[in-house]
mmCIF file of C-alpha atoms in Angstrom:
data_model
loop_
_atom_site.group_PDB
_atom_site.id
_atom_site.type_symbol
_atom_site.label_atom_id
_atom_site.label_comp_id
_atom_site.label_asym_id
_atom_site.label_seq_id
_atom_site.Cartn_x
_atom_site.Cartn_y
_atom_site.Cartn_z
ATOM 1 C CA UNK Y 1 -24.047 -17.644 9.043
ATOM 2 C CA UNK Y 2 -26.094 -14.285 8.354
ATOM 3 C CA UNK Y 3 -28.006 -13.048 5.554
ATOM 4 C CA UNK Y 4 -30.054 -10.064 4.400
ATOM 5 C CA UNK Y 5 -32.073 -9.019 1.556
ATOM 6 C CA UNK Y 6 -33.823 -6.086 0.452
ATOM 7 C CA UNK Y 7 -36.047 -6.007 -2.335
ATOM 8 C CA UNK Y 8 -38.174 -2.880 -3.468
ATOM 9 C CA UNK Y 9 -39.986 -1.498 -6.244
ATOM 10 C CA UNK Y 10 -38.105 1.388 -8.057
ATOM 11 C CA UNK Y 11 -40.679 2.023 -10.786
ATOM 12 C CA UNK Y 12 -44.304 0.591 -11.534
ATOM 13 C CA UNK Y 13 -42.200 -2.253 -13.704
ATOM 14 C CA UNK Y 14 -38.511 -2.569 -12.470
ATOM 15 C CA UNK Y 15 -37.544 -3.455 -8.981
ATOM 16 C CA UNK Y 16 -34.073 -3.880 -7.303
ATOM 17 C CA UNK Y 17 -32.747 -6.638 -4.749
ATOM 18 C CA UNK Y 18 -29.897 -6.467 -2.905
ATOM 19 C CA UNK Y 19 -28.351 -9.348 -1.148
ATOM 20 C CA UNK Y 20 -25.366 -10.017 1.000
ATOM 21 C CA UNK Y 21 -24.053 -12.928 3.618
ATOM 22 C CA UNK Y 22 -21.212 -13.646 5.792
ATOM 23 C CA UNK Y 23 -20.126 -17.255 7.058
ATOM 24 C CA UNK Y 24 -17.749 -17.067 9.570
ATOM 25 C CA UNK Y 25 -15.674 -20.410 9.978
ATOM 26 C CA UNK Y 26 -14.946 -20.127 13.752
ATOM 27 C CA UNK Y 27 -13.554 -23.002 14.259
ATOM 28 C CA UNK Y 28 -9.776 -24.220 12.756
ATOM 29 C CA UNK Y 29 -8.531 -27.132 12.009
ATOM 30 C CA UNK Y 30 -5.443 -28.257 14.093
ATOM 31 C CA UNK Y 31 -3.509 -31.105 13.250
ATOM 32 C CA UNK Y 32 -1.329 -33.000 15.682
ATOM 33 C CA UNK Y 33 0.494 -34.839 13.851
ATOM 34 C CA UNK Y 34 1.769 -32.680 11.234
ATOM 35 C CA UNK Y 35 3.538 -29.263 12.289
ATOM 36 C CA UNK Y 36 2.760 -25.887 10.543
ATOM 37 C CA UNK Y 37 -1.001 -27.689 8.755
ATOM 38 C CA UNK Y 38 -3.163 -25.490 11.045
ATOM 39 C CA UNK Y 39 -6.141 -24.489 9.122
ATOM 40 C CA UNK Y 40 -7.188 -21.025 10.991
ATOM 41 C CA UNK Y 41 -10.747 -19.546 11.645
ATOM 42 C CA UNK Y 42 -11.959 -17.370 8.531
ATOM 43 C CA UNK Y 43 -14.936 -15.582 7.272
ATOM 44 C CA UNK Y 44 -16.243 -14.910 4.027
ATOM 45 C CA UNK Y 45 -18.612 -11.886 2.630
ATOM 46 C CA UNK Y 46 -21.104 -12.212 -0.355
ATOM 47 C CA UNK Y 47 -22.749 -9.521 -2.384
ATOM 48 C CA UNK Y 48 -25.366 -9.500 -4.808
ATOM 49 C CA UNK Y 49 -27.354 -6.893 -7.022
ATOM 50 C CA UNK Y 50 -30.042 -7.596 -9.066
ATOM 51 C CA UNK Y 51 -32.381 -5.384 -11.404
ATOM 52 C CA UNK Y 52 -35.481 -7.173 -12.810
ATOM 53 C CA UNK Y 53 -38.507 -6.509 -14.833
ATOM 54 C CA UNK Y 54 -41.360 -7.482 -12.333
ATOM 55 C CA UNK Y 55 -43.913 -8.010 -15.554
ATOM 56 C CA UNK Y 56 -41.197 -8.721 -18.038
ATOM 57 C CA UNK Y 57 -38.482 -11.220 -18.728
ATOM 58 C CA UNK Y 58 -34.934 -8.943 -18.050
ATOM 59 C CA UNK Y 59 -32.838 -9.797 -15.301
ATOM 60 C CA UNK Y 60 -29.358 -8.056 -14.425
ATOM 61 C CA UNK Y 61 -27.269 -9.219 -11.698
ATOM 62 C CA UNK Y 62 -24.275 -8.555 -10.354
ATOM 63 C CA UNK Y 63 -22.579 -10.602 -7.923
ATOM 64 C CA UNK Y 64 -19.423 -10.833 -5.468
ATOM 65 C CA UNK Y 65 -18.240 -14.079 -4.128
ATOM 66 C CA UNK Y 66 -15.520 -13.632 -1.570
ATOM 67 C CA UNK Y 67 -15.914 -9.738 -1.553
ATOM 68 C CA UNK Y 68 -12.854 -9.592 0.774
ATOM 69 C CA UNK Y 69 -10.571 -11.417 -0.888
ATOM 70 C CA UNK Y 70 -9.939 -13.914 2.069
ATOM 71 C CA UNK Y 71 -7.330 -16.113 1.087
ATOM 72 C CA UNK Y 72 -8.124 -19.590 2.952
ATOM 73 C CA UNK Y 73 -6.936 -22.650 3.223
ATOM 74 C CA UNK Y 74 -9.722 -25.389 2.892
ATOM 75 C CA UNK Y 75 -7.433 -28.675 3.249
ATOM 76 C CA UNK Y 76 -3.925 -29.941 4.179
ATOM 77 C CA UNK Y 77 -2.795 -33.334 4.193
ATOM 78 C CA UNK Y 78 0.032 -35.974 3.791
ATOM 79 C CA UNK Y 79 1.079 -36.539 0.460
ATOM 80 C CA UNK Y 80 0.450 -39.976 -1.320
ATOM 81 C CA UNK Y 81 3.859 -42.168 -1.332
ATOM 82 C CA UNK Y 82 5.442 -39.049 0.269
ATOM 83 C CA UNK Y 83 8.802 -38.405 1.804
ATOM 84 C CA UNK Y 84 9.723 -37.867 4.779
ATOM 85 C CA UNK Y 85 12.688 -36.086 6.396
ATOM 86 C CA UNK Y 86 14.642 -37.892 8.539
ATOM 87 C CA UNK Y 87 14.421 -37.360 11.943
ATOM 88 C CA UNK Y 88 11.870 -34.804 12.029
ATOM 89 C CA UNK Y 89 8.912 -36.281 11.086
ATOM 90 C CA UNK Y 90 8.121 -33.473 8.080
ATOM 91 C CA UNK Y 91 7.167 -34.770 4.935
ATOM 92 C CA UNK Y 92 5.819 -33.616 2.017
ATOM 93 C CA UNK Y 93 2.189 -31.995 2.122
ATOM 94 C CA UNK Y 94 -0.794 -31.476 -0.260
ATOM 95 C CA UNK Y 95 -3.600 -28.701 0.434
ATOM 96 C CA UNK Y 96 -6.059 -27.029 -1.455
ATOM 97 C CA UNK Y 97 -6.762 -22.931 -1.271
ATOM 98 C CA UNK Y 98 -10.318 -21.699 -1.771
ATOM 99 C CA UNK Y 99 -11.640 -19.256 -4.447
ATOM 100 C CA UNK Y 100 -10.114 -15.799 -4.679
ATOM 101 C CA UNK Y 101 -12.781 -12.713 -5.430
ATOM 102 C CA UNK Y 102 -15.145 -13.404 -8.048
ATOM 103 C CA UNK Y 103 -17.214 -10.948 -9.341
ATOM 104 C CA UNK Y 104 -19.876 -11.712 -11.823
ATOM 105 C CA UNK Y 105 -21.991 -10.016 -13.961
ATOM 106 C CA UNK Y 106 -25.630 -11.494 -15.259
ATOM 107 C CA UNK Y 107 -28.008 -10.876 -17.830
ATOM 108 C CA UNK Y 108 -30.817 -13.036 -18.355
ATOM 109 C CA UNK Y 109 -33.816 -13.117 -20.333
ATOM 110 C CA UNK Y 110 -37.109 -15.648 -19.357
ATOM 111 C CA UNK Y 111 -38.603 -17.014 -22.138
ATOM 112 C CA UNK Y 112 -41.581 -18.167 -19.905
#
């Protein structure tokens, strides 16, 4: 994992932070048992943007989950009361994909 963030004053009242971090997954999942269930190495980027009021209570943000669109497997697994081929060993599978690029965009206003 690696992160970074900036944050500066761009006026006497507003200042701007930028954020970003990348997790790299180096490490795959193989599974013996069950042919083609590999889970491979991945990495993921995050962005973020955010203009606030240092004195005042306005926040805008904009932020980027899975910037690169990496499209990962997080899980695979036998299927409850699955089938199985005959002979082969193959049988029916269940897995789960993670999130796809999300990109949101904030606006918040502290009532402190």
């Amino acid at each position: 994992n690696a992160g970074a963030t900036f944050d500066t004053m761009l006026t006497s009242t507003w200042g701007l932070e930028l954020t970003a971090d990348v997790i790299h997954y180096n490490k795959g999942y193989k599974n013996r048992g069950q042919p083609n269930t590999d889970i491979d190495a991945r990495t993921l980027t995050n962005l973020a943007a955010r203009l606030y009021q240092a004195d005042g209570p306005w926040e805008l943000g904009l932020i980027c989950s899975n910037c690169t669109n990496e499209l990962y497997v997080t899980s695979i697994g036998d299927k409850p009361l699955q089938k199985t081929i005959p002979g082969t060993g193959i049988s029916d599978l269940t897995g789960s994909i993670g999130y796809p690029r999300l990109i949101t965009a904030q606006l918040t206003y502290n009532l402190n």
